[in-house]
Short mmCIF file of C-alpha atoms in Angstrom, two decimals:
data_model
loop_
_atom_site.label_atom_id
_atom_site.label_comp_id
_atom_site.label_asym_id
_atom_site.label_seq_id
_atom_site.Cartn_x
_atom_site.Cartn_y
_atom_site.Cartn_z
CA LYS A 1 85.35 117.37 11.30
CA GLY A 2 84.90 119.97 14.02
CA GLU A 3 83.45 122.54 11.63
CA LYS A 4 80.21 124.38 12.40
CA ALA A 5 77.39 123.25 10.19
CA ILE A 6 73.62 122.81 10.16
CA ARG A 7 72.96 119.20 11.14
CA TYR A 8 69.20 119.38 11.38
CA GLY A 9 66.70 122.18 10.73
CA LEU A 10 64.72 123.47 13.71
CA ALA A 11 61.54 123.52 11.62
CA GLY A 12 61.70 119.74 11.31
CA ILE A 13 61.37 119.17 15.07
CA LYS A 14 57.93 117.88 16.05
CA GLY A 15 55.87 120.62 17.69
CA VAL A 16 58.15 123.46 16.61
CA GLY A 17 57.48 124.28 12.96
CA GLY A 18 58.68 126.91 10.51
CA GLY A 19 57.21 129.94 12.25
CA VAL A 20 59.02 129.28 15.52
CA ALA A 21 62.24 128.37 13.73
CA ASP A 22 62.17 131.63 11.75
CA ALA A 23 61.51 133.59 14.93
CA ILE A 24 64.45 131.95 16.74
CA VAL A 25 66.82 132.81 13.90
CA ALA A 26 65.47 136.33 13.46
CA GLU A 27 65.84 137.16 17.17
CA ARG A 28 69.36 135.83 17.23
CA GLU A 29 70.36 137.87 14.17
CA LYS A 30 68.75 141.00 15.66
CA ASN A 31 70.02 140.85 19.25
CA GLY A 32 72.94 138.42 19.19
CA PRO A 33 73.54 134.85 20.41
CA TYR A 34 71.39 133.50 23.23
CA LYS A 35 73.26 133.54 26.54
CA GLY A 36 71.43 130.55 27.99
CA PHE A 37 68.13 128.78 28.46
CA MET A 38 66.49 131.55 30.53
CA ASP A 39 67.71 134.22 28.13
CA PHE A 40 66.23 132.19 25.25
CA CYS A 41 62.81 131.88 26.96
CA ILE A 42 62.61 135.58 27.82
CA ARG A 43 63.63 136.82 24.40
CA LEU A 44 61.42 134.42 22.46
CA GLY A 45 58.41 134.93 24.71
CA SER A 46 57.52 138.21 22.99
CA VAL A 47 57.36 136.74 19.48
CA VAL A 48 53.70 136.39 18.52
CA ALA A 49 51.85 135.50 15.37
CA VAL A 50 50.62 138.49 13.36
CA GLY A 51 47.59 138.06 11.14
CA GLU A 52 46.93 139.54 7.70
CA ASP A 53 44.94 142.28 9.42
CA GLY A 54 47.99 143.25 11.44
CA LYS A 55 46.54 142.07 14.73
CA ARG A 56 48.85 140.30 17.19
CA GLY A 57 47.80 136.78 18.05
CA SER A 58 49.04 134.04 20.37
CA PRO A 59 52.73 133.39 21.03
CA LEU A 60 54.56 131.38 18.39
CA ILE A 61 56.56 129.54 21.03
CA ASN A 62 54.90 127.82 23.97
CA LYS A 63 55.53 125.26 26.69
CA ARG A 64 55.15 122.33 24.32
CA ALA A 65 57.68 123.74 21.83
CA LEU A 66 60.17 124.49 24.61
CA GLU A 67 59.82 120.96 25.97
CA HIS A 68 60.36 119.41 22.55
CA LEU A 69 63.43 121.59 21.93
CA ALA A 70 64.85 120.47 25.28
CA ARG A 71 64.07 116.79 24.66
CA CYS A 72 65.88 116.63 21.32
CA GLY A 73 68.97 118.55 22.47
CA ALA A 74 68.42 122.01 20.97
CA PHE A 75 69.87 123.60 24.12
CA ASP A 76 72.92 121.31 24.39
CA SER A 77 75.29 124.13 23.41
CA PHE A 78 74.34 125.99 26.59
CA ALA A 79 75.48 123.00 28.63
CA ALA A 80 78.81 122.51 26.84
CA ALA A 81 80.83 124.46 29.41
CA ASP A 82 79.07 123.10 32.51
CA PRO A 83 78.12 119.39 32.79
CA SER A 84 75.62 120.20 35.56
CA PHE A 85 73.32 121.46 32.81
CA HIS A 86 71.68 118.84 30.62
CA ARG A 87 68.51 118.02 28.71
CA ALA A 88 66.54 116.75 31.71
CA ARG A 89 67.33 119.94 33.66
CA TYR A 90 66.13 122.18 30.88
CA PHE A 91 63.01 120.08 30.30
CA ASN A 92 62.04 119.92 33.96
CA ASN A 93 62.46 123.70 34.33
CA VAL A 94 60.38 124.82 31.35
CA GLU A 95 57.42 125.75 33.55
CA PHE A 96 59.68 127.54 36.03
CA ALA A 97 61.35 129.49 33.21
CA ILE A 98 57.99 130.63 31.90
CA LYS A 99 56.82 131.72 35.34
CA ARG A 100 60.10 133.46 36.05
CA ALA A 101 59.87 135.30 32.77
CA VAL A 102 56.28 136.30 33.52
CA GLY A 103 57.50 137.88 36.72
CA LEU A 104 60.16 139.84 34.85
CA ALA A 105 57.54 140.95 32.35
CA LYS A 106 55.30 142.27 35.12
CA GLU A 107 58.19 144.29 36.46
CA LYS A 108 58.63 145.84 33.02
CA ALA A 109 54.95 146.32 32.26
CA SER A 110 52.88 146.06 35.45
CA SER A 111 49.68 146.89 33.62
CA GLN A 112 49.92 143.79 31.45
CA ALA A 113 48.93 140.26 32.46
CA SER A 114 51.18 137.94 30.48
CA PHE A 115 54.78 138.23 29.46
CA PHE A 116 54.04 136.20 26.34
CA ASP A 117 51.73 138.97 25.18
CA VAL A 118 53.83 142.02 25.92
CA LEU A 119 57.50 141.41 26.70
CA ASP A 120 59.66 143.31 24.26
CA ALA A 121 62.51 141.32 22.77
CA SER A 122 64.88 144.18 23.48
CA VAL A 123 64.36 143.86 27.25
CA GLU A 124 67.59 142.74 28.82
CA SER A 125 67.33 139.43 30.61
CA THR A 126 68.00 139.55 34.35
CA ALA A 127 67.46 135.82 34.89
CA SER A 128 70.25 133.25 34.95
CA ASP A 129 70.37 129.53 34.22
CA SER A 130 71.83 129.09 37.70
CA GLU A 131 68.27 129.50 38.98
CA LEU A 132 67.22 126.24 37.30
CA ALA A 133 66.59 123.42 39.78
CA ASP A 134 68.98 120.51 39.34
CA CYS A 135 67.82 116.96 38.68
CA PRO A 136 69.31 113.63 37.53
CA ARG A 137 70.33 113.58 33.91
CA TRP A 138 68.57 111.22 31.51
CA PRO A 139 70.31 108.01 30.48
CA LEU A 140 71.95 108.10 27.06
CA MET A 141 69.27 105.79 25.65
CA GLU A 142 66.52 108.21 26.67
CA ASN A 143 68.25 111.01 24.75
CA TYR A 144 68.50 108.80 21.65
CA ARG A 145 64.83 107.80 21.92
CA ALA A 146 63.78 111.43 22.15
CA GLU A 147 65.82 112.37 19.08
CA ARG A 148 64.19 109.59 17.14
CA GLU A 149 60.70 110.55 18.39
CA TYR A 150 60.91 114.29 17.77
CA MET A 151 63.22 114.41 14.74
CA GLY A 152 62.80 111.02 13.11
CA ILE A 153 66.57 110.31 13.25
CA TYR A 154 69.36 109.64 15.70
CA LEU A 155 71.40 112.83 15.68
CA THR A 156 74.08 112.73 18.40
CA GLY A 157 74.79 109.00 18.27
CA HIS A 158 73.28 105.54 17.74
CA PRO A 159 71.79 103.38 20.50
CA LEU A 160 74.18 100.56 19.58
CA GLY A 161 77.23 102.83 19.50
CA ALA A 162 78.21 102.37 23.14
CA PHE A 163 77.85 98.60 22.81
CA GLU A 164 79.82 98.04 19.61
CA HIS A 165 82.87 96.70 21.47
CA VAL A 166 80.85 94.02 23.27
CA LEU A 167 78.28 93.06 20.64
CA ASP A 168 80.72 91.01 18.57
CA THR A 169 81.45 88.87 21.62
CA LEU A 170 77.92 88.77 22.98
CA SER A 171 76.31 87.85 19.66
CA THR A 172 77.14 84.41 18.25
CA PHE A 173 76.42 85.44 14.64
CA LYS A 174 75.76 88.42 12.39
CA ILE A 175 72.44 88.67 10.57
CA ASP A 176 74.11 89.04 7.17
CA SER A 177 76.36 86.00 7.84
CA PRO A 178 74.27 83.38 9.67
CA PRO A 179 75.62 79.95 10.61
CA GLU A 180 75.41 77.07 8.15
CA ILE A 181 72.47 74.83 9.02
CA PRO A 182 72.19 71.45 7.22
CA PHE A 183 68.84 70.47 5.74
CA MET A 184 67.11 67.38 7.19
CA GLU A 185 67.90 65.14 4.23
CA GLU A 186 71.56 66.10 4.38
CA VAL A 187 72.00 64.60 7.83
CA ASN A 188 69.14 62.09 7.72
CA SER A 189 67.24 63.86 10.50
CA PRO A 190 63.49 63.37 11.07
CA LYS A 191 63.12 66.98 12.25
CA PRO A 192 64.55 70.31 11.16
CA LEU A 193 67.80 71.10 12.93
CA ARG A 194 67.83 73.99 15.41
CA VAL A 195 71.02 75.91 16.17
CA PRO A 196 71.19 77.78 19.52
CA VAL A 197 72.21 81.43 19.00
CA ARG A 198 72.44 84.80 20.77
CA LEU A 199 71.86 88.09 18.93
CA GLY A 200 72.27 91.62 20.24
CA GLY A 201 70.79 94.58 18.40
CA LEU A 202 68.19 97.30 18.28
CA LEU A 203 64.56 96.26 18.72
CA LYS A 204 62.96 98.00 15.74
CA SER A 205 59.43 96.72 16.32
CA CYS A 206 57.37 94.42 18.48
CA GLN A 207 54.09 93.40 16.88
CA VAL A 208 51.83 91.59 19.36
CA ARG A 209 49.40 89.08 17.88
CA MET A 210 46.81 86.75 19.42
CA SER A 211 47.00 83.01 18.90
CA LYS A 212 44.10 81.04 17.45
CA PRO A 213 42.58 78.65 20.01
CA LYS A 214 43.01 74.98 19.11
CA LYS A 215 40.45 73.75 21.61
CA PRO A 216 36.87 74.92 22.29
CA ASN A 217 37.57 76.33 25.76
CA GLU A 218 41.07 77.61 25.04
CA GLU A 219 41.71 81.34 25.41
CA PRO A 220 43.71 83.24 22.76
CA LYS A 221 47.22 84.05 23.98
CA PRO A 222 49.49 86.93 22.94
CA TRP A 223 52.68 86.26 21.02
CA ALA A 224 55.02 88.64 19.21
CA ILE A 225 56.91 89.21 15.99
CA LEU A 226 60.13 91.08 16.70
CA MET A 227 62.37 92.93 14.25
CA ILE A 228 66.03 93.14 15.29
CA ASP A 229 68.67 95.39 13.72
CA ASP A 230 72.32 94.53 14.44
CA SER A 231 73.54 97.67 12.53
CA ARG A 232 74.41 95.53 9.50
CA SER A 233 71.03 94.04 8.66
CA GLU A 234 67.60 93.23 10.06
CA MET A 235 66.00 89.95 11.05
CA GLU A 236 62.57 88.80 12.15
CA ALA A 237 62.26 86.78 15.36
CA LEU A 238 59.20 85.00 16.73
CA ALA A 239 58.32 84.82 20.43
CA PHE A 240 55.43 82.41 20.88
CA ALA A 241 52.98 82.52 23.78
CA LYS A 242 54.94 80.71 26.54
CA THR A 243 58.08 82.68 25.84
CA TYR A 244 56.37 86.00 25.27
CA ALA A 245 54.54 85.71 28.61
CA LYS A 246 57.91 86.04 30.34
CA MET A 247 58.71 89.35 28.65
CA ALA A 248 55.31 90.87 27.90
CA ASP A 249 55.61 93.37 30.74
CA TRP A 250 58.61 95.19 29.26
CA LEU A 251 59.36 94.18 25.66
CA PRO A 252 56.69 96.30 23.84
CA ASP A 253 58.08 99.38 25.59
CA ALA A 254 61.67 98.52 24.58
CA VAL A 255 61.25 99.43 20.91
CA GLU A 256 64.20 101.55 19.68
CA THR A 257 66.40 100.30 22.53
CA PRO A 258 69.21 97.68 22.48
CA VAL A 259 68.19 94.15 23.45
CA LEU A 260 69.69 90.68 23.51
CA ILE A 261 67.64 87.75 22.30
CA CYS A 262 68.57 84.11 22.80
CA GLY A 263 66.94 81.36 20.80
CA GLU A 264 67.26 78.95 17.92
CA LEU A 265 67.74 79.31 14.18
CA MET A 266 66.24 76.82 11.78
CA HIS A 267 65.20 76.62 8.13
CA ARG A 268 61.71 77.84 7.36
CA THR A 269 59.21 75.03 6.96
CA ASN A 270 56.08 74.75 4.83
CA ARG A 271 53.07 74.74 7.18
CA GLU A 272 51.22 72.15 5.17
CA THR A 273 53.98 69.77 4.14
CA GLN A 274 56.50 70.54 6.93
CA ALA A 275 59.18 70.52 4.21
CA GLU A 276 62.13 72.83 4.72
CA GLU A 277 62.41 75.92 2.55
CA ALA A 278 65.05 78.55 1.82
CA GLY A 279 65.56 81.16 4.50
CA LEU A 280 65.93 81.00 8.27
CA GLN A 281 63.58 81.53 11.19
CA PHE A 282 64.59 82.75 14.65
CA PHE A 283 62.61 81.33 17.56
CA VAL A 284 63.08 83.37 20.74
CA ARG A 285 63.59 81.62 24.08
CA GLU A 286 64.90 84.50 26.19
CA ALA A 287 65.10 88.28 25.80
CA TYR A 288 66.85 90.93 27.86
CA ALA A 289 67.61 94.61 27.76
CA LEU A 290 71.16 94.64 26.42
CA SER A 291 72.72 95.88 29.67
CA GLU A 292 71.00 93.08 31.56
CA GLY A 293 72.11 90.61 28.89
CA ILE A 294 75.71 91.66 29.43
CA CYS A 295 75.28 91.08 33.18
CA ARG A 296 73.98 87.57 32.52
CA PHE A 297 76.50 86.46 29.92
CA ALA A 298 79.69 88.39 30.63
CA ASN A 299 82.55 86.85 32.55
CA SER A 300 84.27 90.22 32.71
CA LEU A 301 84.95 93.52 30.95
CA TYR A 302 88.50 94.47 30.02
CA VAL A 303 90.62 97.31 28.69
CA ASP A 304 94.05 96.82 27.09
CA PHE A 305 96.60 99.56 27.79
CA VAL A 306 100.22 99.92 26.75
CA TYR A 307 102.68 100.70 29.57
CA GLU A 308 104.66 103.10 27.42
CA ASP A 309 101.57 105.22 26.66
CA PRO A 310 102.36 108.77 27.95
CA LYS A 311 98.72 109.13 29.00
CA LEU A 312 98.63 105.81 30.85
CA GLU A 313 98.30 107.27 34.36
CA GLU A 314 95.54 109.62 33.23
CA LYS A 315 93.64 106.78 31.58
CA MET A 316 94.04 104.44 34.58
CA LYS A 317 92.66 107.07 36.93
CA ALA A 318 89.73 107.73 34.60
CA ILE A 319 88.88 104.02 34.36
CA ALA A 320 89.11 103.61 38.14
CA THR A 321 86.84 106.63 38.65
CA LEU A 322 84.27 105.36 36.18
CA ALA A 323 84.27 101.90 37.78
CA ALA A 324 83.88 103.31 41.28
CA GLY A 325 80.93 105.44 40.11
CA ASN A 326 79.16 102.52 38.42
CA PRO A 327 79.17 99.67 40.95
CA GLY A 328 77.68 96.38 39.79
CA SER A 329 78.20 92.65 39.48
CA ILE A 330 80.51 92.36 36.45
CA PRO A 331 84.26 92.08 37.14
CA MET A 332 86.53 94.42 35.22
CA HIS A 333 90.26 94.38 34.67
CA VAL A 334 93.03 96.21 32.80
CA ASN A 335 95.51 94.27 30.69
CA LEU A 336 98.81 96.14 30.78
CA SER A 337 101.27 95.31 27.97
CA TYR A 338 105.03 96.04 28.15
CA ALA A 339 107.46 96.52 25.28
CA ASN A 340 109.19 93.22 26.08
CA GLY A 341 105.95 91.30 25.54
CA THR A 342 105.01 90.91 29.20
CA ARG A 343 101.32 91.30 30.02
CA VAL A 344 99.99 92.03 33.49
CA LYS A 345 96.33 91.69 34.49
CA LEU A 346 95.15 94.32 36.98
CA GLU A 347 91.79 93.62 38.63
CA LEU A 348 89.67 96.62 39.59
CA ASP A 349 88.08 96.62 43.02
CA GLY A 350 84.46 95.51 42.98
CA GLY A 351 82.29 94.98 39.90
CA VAL A 352 80.69 97.40 37.43
CA ASN A 353 77.25 97.99 35.96
CA PRO A 354 77.54 97.88 32.13
CA THR A 355 75.03 100.57 31.19
CA ALA A 356 75.21 102.40 27.89
CA ASP A 357 76.45 105.53 29.68
CA PHE A 358 79.23 103.59 31.40
CA LEU A 359 80.37 101.76 28.26
CA GLY A 360 80.20 104.97 26.28
CA ALA A 361 82.43 106.66 28.85
CA ILE A 362 84.90 103.73 28.74
CA GLY A 363 85.00 104.06 24.97
CA LYS A 364 85.94 107.75 25.22
CA VAL A 365 88.81 106.99 27.61
CA ALA A 366 90.03 104.01 25.57
CA ILE A 367 89.24 105.54 22.18
CA LYS A 368 92.62 104.38 20.77
CA ASP A 369 92.87 101.19 22.84
CA LYS A 370 91.31 97.76 22.65
CA TRP A 371 88.54 96.99 25.09
CA GLY A 372 85.58 94.67 25.29
CA MET A 373 84.04 91.70 27.04
CA ASP A 374 84.84 88.07 27.79
CA ALA A 375 81.57 86.18 27.31
CA LYS A 376 80.28 82.91 28.71
CA SER A 377 79.90 80.03 26.29
CA ASP A 378 76.34 79.27 27.47
CA ILE A 379 73.77 80.42 24.92
CA PHE A 380 70.90 80.51 27.42
CA ALA A 381 70.66 81.71 30.99
CA GLU A 382 68.03 79.01 31.46
CA PRO A 383 68.54 76.05 29.08
CA PRO A 384 65.34 75.22 27.17
CA PRO A 385 63.70 71.77 27.28
CA LYS A 386 65.36 69.12 25.11
CA TYR A 387 62.22 68.77 23.01
CA PRO A 388 60.71 72.26 23.21
CA GLY A 389 58.06 72.20 20.50
CA ARG A 390 56.48 75.63 20.05
CA ASN A 391 57.90 78.04 22.55
#
């Protein structure tokens, strides 16, 4: 609602802890708000642990704590006024900030060796964030992954958030409302019926197992049990050896990122009797990172604008700028609607690359407008064999 509030306690961040969190708050209350990342490092560098005997120990905050704070977005407020500052820039400059602060400490206390041991919190910072070396910002998905890793939750957004306008088109069903699949006896079929489907969602887990050899000289082969979350429910999907071999080099590392899986749904079967049972099984044939899946199955991306919108020109320029800055293979167009019912399709020059960052930016421009994707009818990029057996 735009109100200031505590969204997550600093003490809960991995590698930070209660002592550091208390020190951060105490220093702020004593000497005022932190002016920036360098100011934060210099002022917090003097805070050390004090034992029961009154002796000063090691610093409460260290390189690891600073890196974790940067990774999970604790310094985002410093970057609010200048987009050239971001999490990657703070993270990559932690070591520089420490060395820079050590130099300042030596100027203040030349007889001492380390600023972390001696720098007084009241010393005025003479270092500026403008000294921090620039670097490429992390993709949106990397920020989300770090939040999940260091805080246990997604704080600033959800990995599927940027894709919500295309998932309904890309996925052919929702987990909580799967397609109706007749049982064998209902259609007099000798084999369980398989329905081709596509499903986009968050890869929650990828458990790799080894197959049991069926022949004396046969080697065990890896296969995987996937758990997919489409933001409404979760579903297990099986990628057997032949299929998993095509994705083994990237899929285990894609946990907590959006993916698209293509495969077949069928009723569960009893292993001994081969009789169908209640519940469905998803057999994977293809898997892609969601952005790649969009590239394979999208005919185009579109945005619907109204001609009478007073902000139309501003929005059109913003969309054109975003498209020009994200060149790729997917066509994109604007559908312009007039009050008399006329609709005009305006093609943008070149194609676009549908990354999460790009789609998220489109969503901000078209926050009150309709936008999405026109998808191909093909379920698979490479149609599976007619009689596939175990994939």
